[in-house]
Coordinates of N, CA and C in Angstrom, one line a residue:
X1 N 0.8 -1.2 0.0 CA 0.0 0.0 0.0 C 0.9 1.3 0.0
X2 N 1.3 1.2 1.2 CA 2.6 2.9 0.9 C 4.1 2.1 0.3
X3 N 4.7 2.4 -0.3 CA 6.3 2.3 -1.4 C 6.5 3.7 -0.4
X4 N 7.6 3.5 0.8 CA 8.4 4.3 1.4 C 9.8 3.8 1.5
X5 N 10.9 4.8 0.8 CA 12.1 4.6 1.2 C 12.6 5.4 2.4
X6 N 13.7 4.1 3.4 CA 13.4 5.1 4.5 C 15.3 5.6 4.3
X7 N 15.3 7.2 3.7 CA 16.4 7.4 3.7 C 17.0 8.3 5.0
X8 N 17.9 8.5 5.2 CA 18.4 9.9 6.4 C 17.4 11.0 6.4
X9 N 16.7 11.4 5.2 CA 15.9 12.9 5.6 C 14.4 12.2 5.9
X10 N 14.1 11.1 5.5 CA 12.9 10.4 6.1 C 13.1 10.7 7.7
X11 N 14.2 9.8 8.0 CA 14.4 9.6 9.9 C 14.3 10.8 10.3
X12 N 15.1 11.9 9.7 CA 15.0 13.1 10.5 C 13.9 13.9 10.1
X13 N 13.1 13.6 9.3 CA 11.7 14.1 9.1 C 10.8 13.9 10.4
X14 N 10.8 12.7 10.9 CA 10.2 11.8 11.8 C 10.9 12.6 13.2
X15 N 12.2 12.5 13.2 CA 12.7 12.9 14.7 C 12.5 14.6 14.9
X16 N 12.3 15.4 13.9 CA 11.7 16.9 14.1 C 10.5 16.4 14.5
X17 N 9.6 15.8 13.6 CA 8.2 15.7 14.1 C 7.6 15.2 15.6
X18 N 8.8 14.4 15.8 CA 8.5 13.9 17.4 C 8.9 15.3 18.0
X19 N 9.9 15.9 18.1 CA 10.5 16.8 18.8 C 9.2 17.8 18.6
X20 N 8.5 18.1 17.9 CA 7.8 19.2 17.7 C 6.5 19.0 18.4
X21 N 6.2 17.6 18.6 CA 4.8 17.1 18.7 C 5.4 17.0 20.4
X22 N 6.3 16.8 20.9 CA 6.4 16.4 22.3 C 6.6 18.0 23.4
X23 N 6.8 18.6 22.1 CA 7.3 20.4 22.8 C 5.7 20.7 22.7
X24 N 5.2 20.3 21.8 CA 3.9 21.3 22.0 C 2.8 20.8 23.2
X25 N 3.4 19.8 23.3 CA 2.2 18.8 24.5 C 2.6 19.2 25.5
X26 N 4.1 19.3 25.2 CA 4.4 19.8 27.0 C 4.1 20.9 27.5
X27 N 4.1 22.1 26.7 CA 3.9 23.6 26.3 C 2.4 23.3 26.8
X28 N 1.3 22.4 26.6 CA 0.0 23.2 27.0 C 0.4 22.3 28.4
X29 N 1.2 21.0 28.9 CA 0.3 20.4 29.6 C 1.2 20.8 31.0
X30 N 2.6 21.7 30.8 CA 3.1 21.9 32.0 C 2.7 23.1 32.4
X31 N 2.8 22.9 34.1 CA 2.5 24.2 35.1 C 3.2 25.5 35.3
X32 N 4.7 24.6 34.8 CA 5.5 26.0 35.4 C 5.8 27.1 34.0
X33 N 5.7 28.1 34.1 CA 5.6 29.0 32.8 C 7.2 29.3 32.2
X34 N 8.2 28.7 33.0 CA 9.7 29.0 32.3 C 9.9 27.3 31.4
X35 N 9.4 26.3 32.1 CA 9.3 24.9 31.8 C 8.2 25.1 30.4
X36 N 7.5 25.7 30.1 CA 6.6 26.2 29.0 C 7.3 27.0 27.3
X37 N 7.9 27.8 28.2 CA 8.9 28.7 27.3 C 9.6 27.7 26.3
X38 N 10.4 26.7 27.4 CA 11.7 26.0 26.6 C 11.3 25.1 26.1
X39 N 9.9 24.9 26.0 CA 9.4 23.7 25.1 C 8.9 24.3 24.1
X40 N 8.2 25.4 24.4 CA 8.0 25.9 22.8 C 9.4 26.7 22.0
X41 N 10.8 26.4 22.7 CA 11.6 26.8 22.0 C 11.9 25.4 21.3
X42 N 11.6 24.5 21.7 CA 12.2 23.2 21.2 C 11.3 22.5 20.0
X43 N 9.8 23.6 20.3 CA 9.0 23.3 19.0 C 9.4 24.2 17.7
X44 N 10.2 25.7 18.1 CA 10.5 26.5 17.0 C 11.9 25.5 16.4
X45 N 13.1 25.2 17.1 CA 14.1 24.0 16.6 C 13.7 22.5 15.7
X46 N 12.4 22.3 16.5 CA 11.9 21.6 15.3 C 11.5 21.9 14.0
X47 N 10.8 23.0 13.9 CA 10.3 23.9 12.9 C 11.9 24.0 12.1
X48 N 12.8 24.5 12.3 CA 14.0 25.2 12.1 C 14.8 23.8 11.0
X49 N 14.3 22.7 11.7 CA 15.1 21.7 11.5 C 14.6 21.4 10.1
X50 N 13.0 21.4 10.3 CA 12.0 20.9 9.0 C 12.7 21.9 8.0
X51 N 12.5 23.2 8.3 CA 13.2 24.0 6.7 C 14.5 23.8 6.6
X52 N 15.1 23.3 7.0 CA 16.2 22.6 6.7 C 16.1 21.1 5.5
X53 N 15.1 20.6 6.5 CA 15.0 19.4 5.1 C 14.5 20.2 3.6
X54 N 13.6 21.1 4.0 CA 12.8 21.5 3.0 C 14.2 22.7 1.8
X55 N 15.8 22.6 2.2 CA 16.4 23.5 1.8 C 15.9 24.7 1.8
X56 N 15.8 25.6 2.8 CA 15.3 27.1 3.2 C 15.9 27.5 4.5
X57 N 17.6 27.1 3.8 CA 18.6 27.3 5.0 C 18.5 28.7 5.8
X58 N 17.7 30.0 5.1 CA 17.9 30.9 5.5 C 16.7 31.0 6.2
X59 N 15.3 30.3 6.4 CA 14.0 31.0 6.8 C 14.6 30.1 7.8
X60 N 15.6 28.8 7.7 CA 15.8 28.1 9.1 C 16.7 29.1 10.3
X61 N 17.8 29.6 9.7 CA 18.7 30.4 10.4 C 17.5 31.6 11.1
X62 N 16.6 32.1 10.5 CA 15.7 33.1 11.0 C 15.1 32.3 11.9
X63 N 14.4 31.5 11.8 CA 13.6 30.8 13.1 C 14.0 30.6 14.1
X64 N 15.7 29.7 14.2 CA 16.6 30.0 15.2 C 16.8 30.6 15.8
X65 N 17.1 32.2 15.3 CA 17.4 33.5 16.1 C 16.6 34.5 16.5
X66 N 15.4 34.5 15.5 CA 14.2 34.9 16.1 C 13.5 34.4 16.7
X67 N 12.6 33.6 16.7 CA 11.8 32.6 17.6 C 12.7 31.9 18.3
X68 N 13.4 31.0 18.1 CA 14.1 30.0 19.4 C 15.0 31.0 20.2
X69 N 15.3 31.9 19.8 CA 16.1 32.6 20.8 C 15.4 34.1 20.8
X70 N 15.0 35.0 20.4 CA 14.5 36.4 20.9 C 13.7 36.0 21.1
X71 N 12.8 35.3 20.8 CA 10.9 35.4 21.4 C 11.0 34.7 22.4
X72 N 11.6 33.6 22.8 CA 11.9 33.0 23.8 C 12.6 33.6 24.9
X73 N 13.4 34.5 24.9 CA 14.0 35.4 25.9 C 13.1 36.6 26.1
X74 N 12.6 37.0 24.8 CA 11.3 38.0 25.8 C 10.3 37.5 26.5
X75 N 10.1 36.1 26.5 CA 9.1 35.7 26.8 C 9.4 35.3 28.4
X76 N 10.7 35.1 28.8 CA 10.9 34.8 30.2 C 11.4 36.0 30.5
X77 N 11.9 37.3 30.0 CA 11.7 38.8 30.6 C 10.6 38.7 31.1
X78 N 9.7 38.6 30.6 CA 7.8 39.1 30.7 C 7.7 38.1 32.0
X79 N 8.0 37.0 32.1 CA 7.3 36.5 32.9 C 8.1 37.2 34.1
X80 N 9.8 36.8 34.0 CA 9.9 37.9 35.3 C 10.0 39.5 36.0
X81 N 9.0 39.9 34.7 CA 9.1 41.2 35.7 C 7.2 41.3 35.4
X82 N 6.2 40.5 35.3 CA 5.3 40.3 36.0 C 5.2 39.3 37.3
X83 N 4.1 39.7 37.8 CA 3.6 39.4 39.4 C 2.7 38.1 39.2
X84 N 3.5 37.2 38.8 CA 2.9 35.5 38.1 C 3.2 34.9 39.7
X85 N 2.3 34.1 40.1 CA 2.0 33.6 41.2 C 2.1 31.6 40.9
X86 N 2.8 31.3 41.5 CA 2.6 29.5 41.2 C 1.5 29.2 41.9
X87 N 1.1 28.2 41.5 CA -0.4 27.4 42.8 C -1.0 28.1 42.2
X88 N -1.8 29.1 41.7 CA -3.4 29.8 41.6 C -3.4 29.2 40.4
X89 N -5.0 27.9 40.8 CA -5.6 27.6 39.5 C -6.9 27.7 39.7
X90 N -7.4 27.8 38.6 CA -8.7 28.3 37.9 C -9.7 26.6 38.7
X91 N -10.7 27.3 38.9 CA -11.6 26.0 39.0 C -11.8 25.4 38.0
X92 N -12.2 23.7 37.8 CA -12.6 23.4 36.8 C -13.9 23.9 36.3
X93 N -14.2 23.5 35.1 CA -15.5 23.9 34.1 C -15.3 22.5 33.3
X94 N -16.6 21.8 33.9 CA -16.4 20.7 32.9 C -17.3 21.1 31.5
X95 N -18.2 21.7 31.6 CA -18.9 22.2 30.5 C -18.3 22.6 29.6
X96 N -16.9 23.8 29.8 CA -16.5 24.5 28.7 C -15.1 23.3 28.3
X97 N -15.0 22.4 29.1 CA -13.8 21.4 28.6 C -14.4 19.9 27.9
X98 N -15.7 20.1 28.2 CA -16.2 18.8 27.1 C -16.8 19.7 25.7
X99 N -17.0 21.0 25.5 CA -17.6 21.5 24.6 C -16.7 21.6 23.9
X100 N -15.1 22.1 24.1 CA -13.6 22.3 23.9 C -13.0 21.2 23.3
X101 N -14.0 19.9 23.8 CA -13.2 18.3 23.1 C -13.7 18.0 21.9
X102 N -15.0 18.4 22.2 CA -16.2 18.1 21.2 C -16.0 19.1 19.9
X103 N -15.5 20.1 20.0 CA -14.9 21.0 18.5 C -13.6 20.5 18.2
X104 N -13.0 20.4 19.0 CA -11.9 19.9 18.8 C -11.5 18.8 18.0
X105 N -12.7 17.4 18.4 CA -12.6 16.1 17.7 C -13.9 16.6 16.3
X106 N -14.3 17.9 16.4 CA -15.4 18.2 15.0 C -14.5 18.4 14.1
X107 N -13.3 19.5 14.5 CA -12.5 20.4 13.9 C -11.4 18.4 12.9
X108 N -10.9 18.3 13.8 CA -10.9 16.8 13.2 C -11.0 16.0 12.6
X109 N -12.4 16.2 12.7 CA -13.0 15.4 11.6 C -13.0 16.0 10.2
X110 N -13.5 17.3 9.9 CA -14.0 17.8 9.2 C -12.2 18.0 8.6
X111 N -11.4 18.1 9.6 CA -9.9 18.6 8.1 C -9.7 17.2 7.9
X112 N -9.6 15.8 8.3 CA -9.6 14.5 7.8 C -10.3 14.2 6.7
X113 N -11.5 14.6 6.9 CA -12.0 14.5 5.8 C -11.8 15.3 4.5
X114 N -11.8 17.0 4.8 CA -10.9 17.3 3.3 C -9.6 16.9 3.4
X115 N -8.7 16.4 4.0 CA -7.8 16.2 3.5 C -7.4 14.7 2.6
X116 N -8.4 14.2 2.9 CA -8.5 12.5 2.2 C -9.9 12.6 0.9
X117 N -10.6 13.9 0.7 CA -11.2 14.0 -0.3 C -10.5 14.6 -1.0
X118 N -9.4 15.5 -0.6 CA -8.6 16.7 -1.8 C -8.1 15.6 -2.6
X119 N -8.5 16.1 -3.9 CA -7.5 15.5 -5.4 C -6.1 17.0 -5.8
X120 N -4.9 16.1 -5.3 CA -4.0 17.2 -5.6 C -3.4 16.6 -7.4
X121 N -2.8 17.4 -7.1 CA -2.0 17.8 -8.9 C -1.0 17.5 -8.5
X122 N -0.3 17.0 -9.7 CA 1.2 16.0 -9.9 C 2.1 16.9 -9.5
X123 N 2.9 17.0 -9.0 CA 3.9 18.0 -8.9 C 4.6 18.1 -9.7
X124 N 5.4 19.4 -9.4 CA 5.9 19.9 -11.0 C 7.6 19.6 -10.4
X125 N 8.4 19.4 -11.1 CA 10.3 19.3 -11.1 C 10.1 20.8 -9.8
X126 N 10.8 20.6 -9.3 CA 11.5 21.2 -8.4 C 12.9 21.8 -8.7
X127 N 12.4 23.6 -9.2 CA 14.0 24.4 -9.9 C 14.4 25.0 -8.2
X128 N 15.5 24.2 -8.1 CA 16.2 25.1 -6.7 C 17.1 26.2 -7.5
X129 N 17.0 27.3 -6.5 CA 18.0 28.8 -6.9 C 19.5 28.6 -6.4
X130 N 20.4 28.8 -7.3 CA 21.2 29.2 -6.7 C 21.7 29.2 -5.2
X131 N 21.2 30.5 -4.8 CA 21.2 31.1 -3.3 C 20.4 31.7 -2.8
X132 N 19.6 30.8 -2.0 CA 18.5 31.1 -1.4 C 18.1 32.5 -0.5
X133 N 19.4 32.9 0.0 CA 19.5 34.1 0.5 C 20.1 34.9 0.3
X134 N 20.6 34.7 -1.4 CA 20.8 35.9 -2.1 C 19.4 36.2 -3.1
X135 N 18.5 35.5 -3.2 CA 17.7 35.9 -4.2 C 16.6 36.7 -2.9
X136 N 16.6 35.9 -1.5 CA 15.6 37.0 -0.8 C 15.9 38.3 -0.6
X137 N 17.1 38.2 -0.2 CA 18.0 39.5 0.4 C 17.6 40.5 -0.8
X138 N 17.8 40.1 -2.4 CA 17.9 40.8 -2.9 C 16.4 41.7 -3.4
X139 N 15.5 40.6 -3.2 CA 13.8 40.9 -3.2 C 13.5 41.3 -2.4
X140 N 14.0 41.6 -1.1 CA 13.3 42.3 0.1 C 13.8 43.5 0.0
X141 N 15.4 43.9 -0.3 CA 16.1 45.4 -0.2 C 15.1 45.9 -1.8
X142 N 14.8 45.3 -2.6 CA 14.6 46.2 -4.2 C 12.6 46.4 -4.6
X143 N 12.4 44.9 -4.4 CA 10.6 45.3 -4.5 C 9.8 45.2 -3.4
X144 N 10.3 45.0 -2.1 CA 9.5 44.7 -0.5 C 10.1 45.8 0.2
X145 N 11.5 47.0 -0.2 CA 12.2 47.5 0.6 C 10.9 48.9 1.7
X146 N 9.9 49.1 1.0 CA 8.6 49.9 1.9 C 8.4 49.6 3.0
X147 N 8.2 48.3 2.4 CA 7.3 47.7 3.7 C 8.0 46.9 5.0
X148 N 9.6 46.6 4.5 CA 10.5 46.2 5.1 C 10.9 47.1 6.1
X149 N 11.1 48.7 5.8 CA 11.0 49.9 6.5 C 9.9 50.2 7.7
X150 N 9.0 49.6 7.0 CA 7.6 50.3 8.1 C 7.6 49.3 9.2
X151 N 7.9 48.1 8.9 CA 7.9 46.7 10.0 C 9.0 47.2 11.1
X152 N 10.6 47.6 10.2 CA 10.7 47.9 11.6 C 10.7 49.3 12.2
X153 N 10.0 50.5 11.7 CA 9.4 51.5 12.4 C 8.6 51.3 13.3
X154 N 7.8 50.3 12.9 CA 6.6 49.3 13.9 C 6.9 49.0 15.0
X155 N 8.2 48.0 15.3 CA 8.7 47.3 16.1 C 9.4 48.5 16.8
X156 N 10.3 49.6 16.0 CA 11.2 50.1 17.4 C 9.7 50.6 18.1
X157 N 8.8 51.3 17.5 CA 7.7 52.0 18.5 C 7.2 51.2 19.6
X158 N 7.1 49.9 18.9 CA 6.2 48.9 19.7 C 7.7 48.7 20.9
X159 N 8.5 48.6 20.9 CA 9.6 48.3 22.1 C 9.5 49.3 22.5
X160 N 9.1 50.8 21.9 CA 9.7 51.9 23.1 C 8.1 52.6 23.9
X161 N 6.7 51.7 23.1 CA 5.7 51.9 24.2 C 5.8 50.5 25.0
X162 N 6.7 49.7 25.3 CA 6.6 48.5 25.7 C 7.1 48.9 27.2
X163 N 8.6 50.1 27.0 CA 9.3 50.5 28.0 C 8.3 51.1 28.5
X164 N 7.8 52.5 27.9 CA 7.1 53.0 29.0 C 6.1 52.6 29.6
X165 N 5.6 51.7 29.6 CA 4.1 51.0 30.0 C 4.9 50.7 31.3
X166 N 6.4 49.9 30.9 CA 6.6 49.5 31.7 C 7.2 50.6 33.0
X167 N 8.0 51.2 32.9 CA 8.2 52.1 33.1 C 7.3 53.1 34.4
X168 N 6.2 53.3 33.8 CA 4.8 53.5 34.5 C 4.2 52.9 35.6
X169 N 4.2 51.6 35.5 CA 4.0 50.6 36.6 C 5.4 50.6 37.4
X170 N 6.4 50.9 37.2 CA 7.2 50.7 38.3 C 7.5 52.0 39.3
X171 N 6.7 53.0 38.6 CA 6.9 54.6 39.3 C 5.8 54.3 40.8

């Protein structure tokens, strides 16, 4: 029924996938919120790993340094300079956690099922570029270079109302 060869990028197809699927379970199912962080850093490494197989050495190197490492370091700044308390949990609600299983296993259903009725199209040869991050580099500085500007106008604003908020609460 399946013709699978199992070569080196098969295995390591499978060992990101585990790695990614064991980060994200732990991420919803542990308590402590720094134990949270480093699992969803280990879900962006998986990610990182995948565009790697997928040759997109450079969107990997970004994932890396952005997500597994800046977002994940803001993200344990934030938790230690908020007033996060261990122990305080929420009462249960079994109502809103069987209603929660019940979309959950719909949502399920319903992408199983398009995804085993979709008729895809043969794929086409695969033209790899040269240099992957010379052809973006060069598309983002020449026909994206606007909007490349306004993102990080965006971002320094967004860091420097981030300070003063913070800032505010410590006066």
């Amino acid at each position: 029924m399946f013709n699978i060869a199992f070569t080196g990028e098969f295995v390591a197809f499978f060992i990101f996938s585990a790695i990614m699927i064991c980060g994200a379970v732990l991420m919803i199912t542990l308590e402590k919120v720094v134990h949270m962080v480093i699992s969803m850093a280990a879900v962006f490494l998986g990610l990182a790993g995948m565009f790697v197989l997928l040759d997109a050495e450079f969107v990997a190197f970004v994932q890396v340094l952005i997500y597994a490492g800046a977002v994940s370091i803001l993200m344990i700044f934030g938790i230690m300079m908020t007033k996060h308390q261990p122990g305080v949990r929420e009462p249960a609600k079994p109502l809103h956690e069987t209603l929660a299983a019940i979309g959950a296993l719909s949502l399920f259903g319903v992408l199983f099922y398009a995804i085993r009725s979709t008729e895809l199209p043969e794929p086409q040869p695969f033209r790899q570029a040269e240099d992957n991050t010379m052809a973006i580099g060069e598309l983002l500085y020449t026909g994206y270079v606007i909007p490349f500007e306004l993102v990080s106008v965006l971002l320094t604003v967004a860091f420097i109302g981030a300070i003063v908020l913070a800032k505010k609460e410590a006066d």
